[in-house]
């Protein structure tokens, strides 16, 4: 009887030990699964975080001057093309936004962007080019249909037209309508050639009968003596 009692007690102990082993194993298994889940979750979090970081906007941008910084004439300075390429990711997407900020001008931003793209071997849009006359865009609505004069070398009329000005004349064309407005005009053979070109263009409105509402200095004048005389005449 005593032997049977001992056997029963031992069996109960064995069952209890086995049960405890099962609980321990299960607990360990759940712990491991929890750790695996935690690691997987954290891995997914870090992966998502890295993905998010690669697509989020940069916290800073760069404004580059052009002449003497990135280009000297039409020749890139140092490793400027390689430096600009580092602002893009492997897929060609822009990682760090940048613009070109220059007091030069005389040509539309779209034309300058195309030129810079070829010289620096990176894709550049017109919105990344800010020239000395770029703020004139803000006045396009105000003077949209008014007669305005564009002064400067290059393509001042093309610049203003691209901004939305619909009734713009270059200073050369406007001056050509007034024979004696420039006292030194007879000594400027190049000016006479321009007069012939401008007067061959067809205009719906005669500038002589329409008041000039604004004058825009798009770039450096090529004939300040004549231009100042015209400005005085407008007053």
Short mmCIF file of C-alpha atoms in Angstrom, two decimals:
data_model
loop_
_atom_site.label_atom_id
_atom_site.label_comp_id
_atom_site.label_asym_id
_atom_site.label_seq_id
_atom_site.Cartn_x
_atom_site.Cartn_y
_atom_site.Cartn_z
CA UNK A 1 0.00 0.00 0.00
CA UNK A 2 2.78 2.35 0.93
CA UNK A 3 4.66 1.37 -2.21
CA UNK A 4 1.62 2.09 -4.32
CA UNK A 5 1.22 5.47 -2.61
CA UNK A 6 4.86 6.35 -3.35
CA UNK A 7 4.37 5.31 -6.97
CA UNK A 8 1.29 7.51 -7.28
CA UNK A 9 3.13 10.45 -5.72
CA UNK A 10 6.10 9.97 -8.03
CA UNK A 11 3.81 9.78 -11.04
CA UNK A 12 2.14 12.99 -9.94
CA UNK A 13 5.57 14.60 -9.55
CA UNK A 14 6.58 13.39 -13.01
CA UNK A 15 3.36 14.72 -14.51
CA UNK A 16 3.87 18.01 -12.71
CA UNK A 17 7.47 18.23 -13.92
CA UNK A 18 6.41 17.36 -17.45
CA UNK A 19 3.64 19.95 -17.28
CA UNK A 20 6.14 22.53 -16.05
CA UNK A 21 8.50 21.60 -18.89
CA UNK A 22 5.69 22.04 -21.39
CA UNK A 23 4.81 25.43 -19.89
CA UNK A 24 8.46 26.48 -19.94
CA UNK A 25 8.86 25.36 -23.53
CA UNK A 26 5.66 27.08 -24.55
CA UNK A 27 6.69 30.20 -22.71
CA UNK A 28 10.08 30.12 -24.37
CA UNK A 29 8.47 29.51 -27.74
CA UNK A 30 6.09 32.44 -27.27
CA UNK A 31 9.02 34.57 -26.15
CA UNK A 32 10.98 33.57 -29.21
CA UNK A 33 8.00 34.22 -31.44
CA UNK A 34 7.57 37.55 -29.73
CA UNK A 35 11.22 38.37 -30.31
CA UNK A 36 11.00 37.28 -33.95
CA UNK A 37 7.86 39.36 -34.40
CA UNK A 38 9.52 42.27 -32.66
CA UNK A 39 12.62 41.98 -34.86
CA UNK A 40 10.50 41.61 -37.99
CA UNK A 41 8.35 44.55 -36.97
CA UNK A 42 11.39 46.67 -36.21
CA UNK A 43 12.98 45.59 -39.46
CA UNK A 44 9.85 46.60 -41.33
CA UNK A 45 9.81 49.88 -39.40
CA UNK A 46 13.40 50.67 -40.26
CA UNK A 47 12.79 49.64 -43.86
CA UNK A 48 9.71 51.86 -44.06
CA UNK A 49 11.60 54.63 -42.32
CA UNK A 50 14.47 54.39 -44.81
CA UNK A 51 11.97 54.33 -47.68
CA UNK A 52 10.25 57.37 -46.23
CA UNK A 53 13.55 59.19 -45.76
CA UNK A 54 14.56 58.51 -49.35
CA UNK A 55 11.34 60.12 -50.62
CA UNK A 56 10.87 62.92 -48.13
CA UNK A 57 11.84 66.46 -49.01
CA UNK A 58 15.29 67.70 -48.16
CA UNK A 59 15.51 70.02 -45.17
CA UNK A 60 17.64 72.46 -47.17
CA UNK A 61 18.21 73.75 -50.68
CA UNK A 62 21.10 75.35 -52.56
CA UNK A 63 21.29 78.57 -54.61
CA UNK A 64 24.21 78.60 -57.05
CA UNK A 65 25.70 81.58 -58.79
CA UNK A 66 26.75 80.72 -62.35
CA UNK A 67 29.59 82.85 -63.72
CA UNK A 68 32.86 82.04 -61.99
CA UNK A 69 31.22 79.46 -59.72
CA UNK A 70 29.91 76.70 -61.99
CA UNK A 71 30.94 78.05 -65.38
CA UNK A 72 33.61 80.28 -66.80
CA UNK A 73 32.17 81.31 -70.13
CA UNK A 74 30.99 77.99 -71.54
CA UNK A 75 33.56 75.90 -69.65
CA UNK A 76 32.59 74.14 -66.39
CA UNK A 77 34.64 75.19 -63.37
CA UNK A 78 36.49 72.30 -61.72
CA UNK A 79 34.21 69.34 -61.04
CA UNK A 80 30.96 71.33 -61.05
CA UNK A 81 29.06 68.82 -63.28
CA UNK A 82 30.05 65.94 -60.99
CA UNK A 83 29.10 67.97 -57.91
CA UNK A 84 25.63 68.68 -59.33
CA UNK A 85 25.08 65.00 -60.13
CA UNK A 86 25.50 64.19 -56.44
CA UNK A 87 22.29 66.12 -55.80
CA UNK A 88 20.36 63.39 -57.65
CA UNK A 89 19.70 59.80 -56.56
CA UNK A 90 20.50 56.68 -58.59
CA UNK A 91 17.14 56.93 -60.39
CA UNK A 92 17.82 60.48 -61.49
CA UNK A 93 15.38 62.03 -59.02
CA UNK A 94 16.40 65.25 -57.32
CA UNK A 95 17.43 64.63 -53.69
CA UNK A 96 18.47 68.18 -52.80
CA UNK A 97 16.60 71.05 -54.51
CA UNK A 98 18.71 73.78 -56.05
CA UNK A 99 18.37 76.88 -58.22
CA UNK A 100 20.67 79.10 -60.24
CA UNK A 101 20.63 82.66 -58.96
CA UNK A 102 22.30 85.21 -61.22
CA UNK A 103 22.04 88.93 -61.94
CA UNK A 104 22.67 88.17 -65.61
CA UNK A 105 19.93 87.65 -68.15
CA UNK A 106 18.75 88.85 -71.53
CA UNK A 107 17.32 85.47 -72.59
CA UNK A 108 14.23 83.56 -71.40
CA UNK A 109 14.71 81.21 -68.45
CA UNK A 110 13.67 78.26 -70.61
CA UNK A 111 16.47 79.00 -73.08
CA UNK A 112 19.03 79.48 -70.31
CA UNK A 113 17.95 76.21 -68.68
CA UNK A 114 18.51 74.33 -71.95
CA UNK A 115 21.95 75.88 -72.30
CA UNK A 116 22.93 75.04 -68.71
CA UNK A 117 21.68 71.46 -69.09
CA UNK A 118 24.02 70.91 -72.03
CA UNK A 119 27.04 72.57 -70.41
CA UNK A 120 26.65 70.91 -66.99
CA UNK A 121 25.21 67.60 -68.20
CA UNK A 122 22.31 67.51 -65.73
CA UNK A 123 18.56 68.04 -66.31
CA UNK A 124 17.63 71.64 -65.48
CA UNK A 125 14.16 73.16 -65.75
CA UNK A 126 13.24 76.79 -66.37
CA UNK A 127 11.85 77.03 -62.83
CA UNK A 128 15.37 76.44 -61.47
CA UNK A 129 16.78 79.51 -63.24
CA UNK A 130 16.35 82.87 -61.48
CA UNK A 131 17.80 85.77 -63.44
CA UNK A 132 17.99 89.49 -62.75
CA UNK A 133 14.72 90.12 -64.59
CA UNK A 134 12.79 87.09 -63.29
CA UNK A 135 10.79 89.21 -60.76
CA UNK A 136 9.16 90.99 -63.71
CA UNK A 137 6.90 87.93 -64.00
CA UNK A 138 4.98 89.26 -61.01
CA UNK A 139 3.99 92.36 -62.99
CA UNK A 140 2.69 90.55 -66.07
CA UNK A 141 -0.96 90.71 -64.99
CA UNK A 142 -0.72 94.40 -64.15
CA UNK A 143 0.72 95.39 -67.55
CA UNK A 144 -0.53 92.44 -69.59
CA UNK A 145 -2.10 94.47 -72.43
CA UNK A 146 -0.36 97.82 -71.86
CA UNK A 147 2.39 99.09 -74.12
CA UNK A 148 5.72 98.53 -72.36
CA UNK A 149 9.33 98.90 -73.46
CA UNK A 150 12.03 96.30 -72.82
CA UNK A 151 15.62 97.54 -72.61
CA UNK A 152 18.82 95.55 -72.91
CA UNK A 153 20.98 93.29 -75.00
CA UNK A 154 20.01 89.77 -75.89
CA UNK A 155 16.32 89.02 -76.43
CA UNK A 156 14.42 91.42 -74.14
CA UNK A 157 11.14 91.15 -76.07
CA UNK A 158 11.24 87.34 -76.00
CA UNK A 159 11.87 87.46 -72.24
CA UNK A 160 8.91 89.73 -71.53
CA UNK A 161 6.63 87.87 -73.93
CA UNK A 162 7.38 84.59 -72.16
CA UNK A 163 6.36 86.25 -68.89
CA UNK A 164 2.95 87.10 -70.34
CA UNK A 165 3.35 90.70 -71.56
CA UNK A 166 1.33 90.94 -74.78
CA UNK A 167 2.20 94.43 -76.02
CA UNK A 168 5.95 94.84 -75.60
CA UNK A 169 8.50 96.65 -77.76
CA UNK A 170 12.26 96.67 -77.52
CA UNK A 171 13.86 100.06 -76.98
CA UNK A 172 15.38 99.74 -80.48
CA UNK A 173 12.02 99.25 -82.13
CA UNK A 174 10.33 102.03 -80.18
CA UNK A 175 13.11 104.54 -80.94
CA UNK A 176 12.94 103.67 -84.63
CA UNK A 177 9.48 105.28 -84.87
CA UNK A 178 10.90 108.71 -83.94
CA UNK A 179 13.39 109.89 -86.53
CA UNK A 180 15.19 112.56 -84.50
CA UNK A 181 14.85 111.19 -80.98
CA UNK A 182 18.56 110.29 -80.84
CA UNK A 183 20.86 113.24 -81.66
CA UNK A 184 23.73 110.84 -82.27
CA UNK A 185 21.69 108.38 -84.29
CA UNK A 186 23.18 109.43 -87.64
CA UNK A 187 26.60 108.30 -86.43
CA UNK A 188 25.40 104.82 -85.50
CA UNK A 189 25.35 102.65 -88.61
CA UNK A 190 24.40 99.54 -86.65
CA UNK A 191 21.33 101.38 -85.34
CA UNK A 192 20.16 102.22 -88.87
CA UNK A 193 20.22 98.52 -89.79
CA UNK A 194 18.06 97.70 -86.79
CA UNK A 195 15.58 100.42 -87.74
CA UNK A 196 15.08 98.78 -91.13
CA UNK A 197 14.42 95.43 -89.48
CA UNK A 198 11.98 96.70 -86.87
CA UNK A 199 9.97 98.82 -89.28
CA UNK A 200 9.49 95.83 -91.56
CA UNK A 201 7.46 94.16 -88.81
CA UNK A 202 3.71 94.51 -88.88
CA UNK A 203 2.04 96.03 -85.83
CA UNK A 204 -1.67 96.45 -85.18
CA UNK A 205 -1.14 99.54 -83.01
CA UNK A 206 1.01 102.54 -83.84
CA UNK A 207 3.34 103.19 -80.85
CA UNK A 208 3.22 106.90 -81.66
CA UNK A 209 -0.45 107.03 -80.72
CA UNK A 210 -0.25 104.82 -77.64
CA UNK A 211 1.20 105.86 -74.30
CA UNK A 212 4.00 103.75 -72.85
CA UNK A 213 2.94 102.54 -69.41
CA UNK A 214 6.24 101.07 -68.18
CA UNK A 215 9.89 100.56 -69.07
CA UNK A 216 11.72 97.40 -67.98
CA UNK A 217 15.52 97.14 -67.85
CA UNK A 218 15.88 93.48 -68.80
CA UNK A 219 19.67 93.58 -69.12
CA UNK A 220 22.48 96.08 -69.65
CA UNK A 221 21.69 98.65 -72.31
CA UNK A 222 23.87 98.68 -75.40
CA UNK A 223 23.22 102.38 -76.07
CA UNK A 224 22.65 104.32 -72.86
CA UNK A 225 22.86 107.75 -74.52
CA UNK A 226 19.96 106.91 -76.85
CA UNK A 227 17.97 105.08 -74.20
CA UNK A 228 18.18 107.90 -71.64
CA UNK A 229 17.04 110.31 -74.33
CA UNK A 230 14.01 108.11 -75.00
CA UNK A 231 13.20 107.93 -71.28
CA UNK A 232 13.25 111.74 -71.06
CA UNK A 233 10.95 111.91 -74.06
CA UNK A 234 8.46 109.59 -72.37
CA UNK A 235 8.22 112.00 -69.42
#
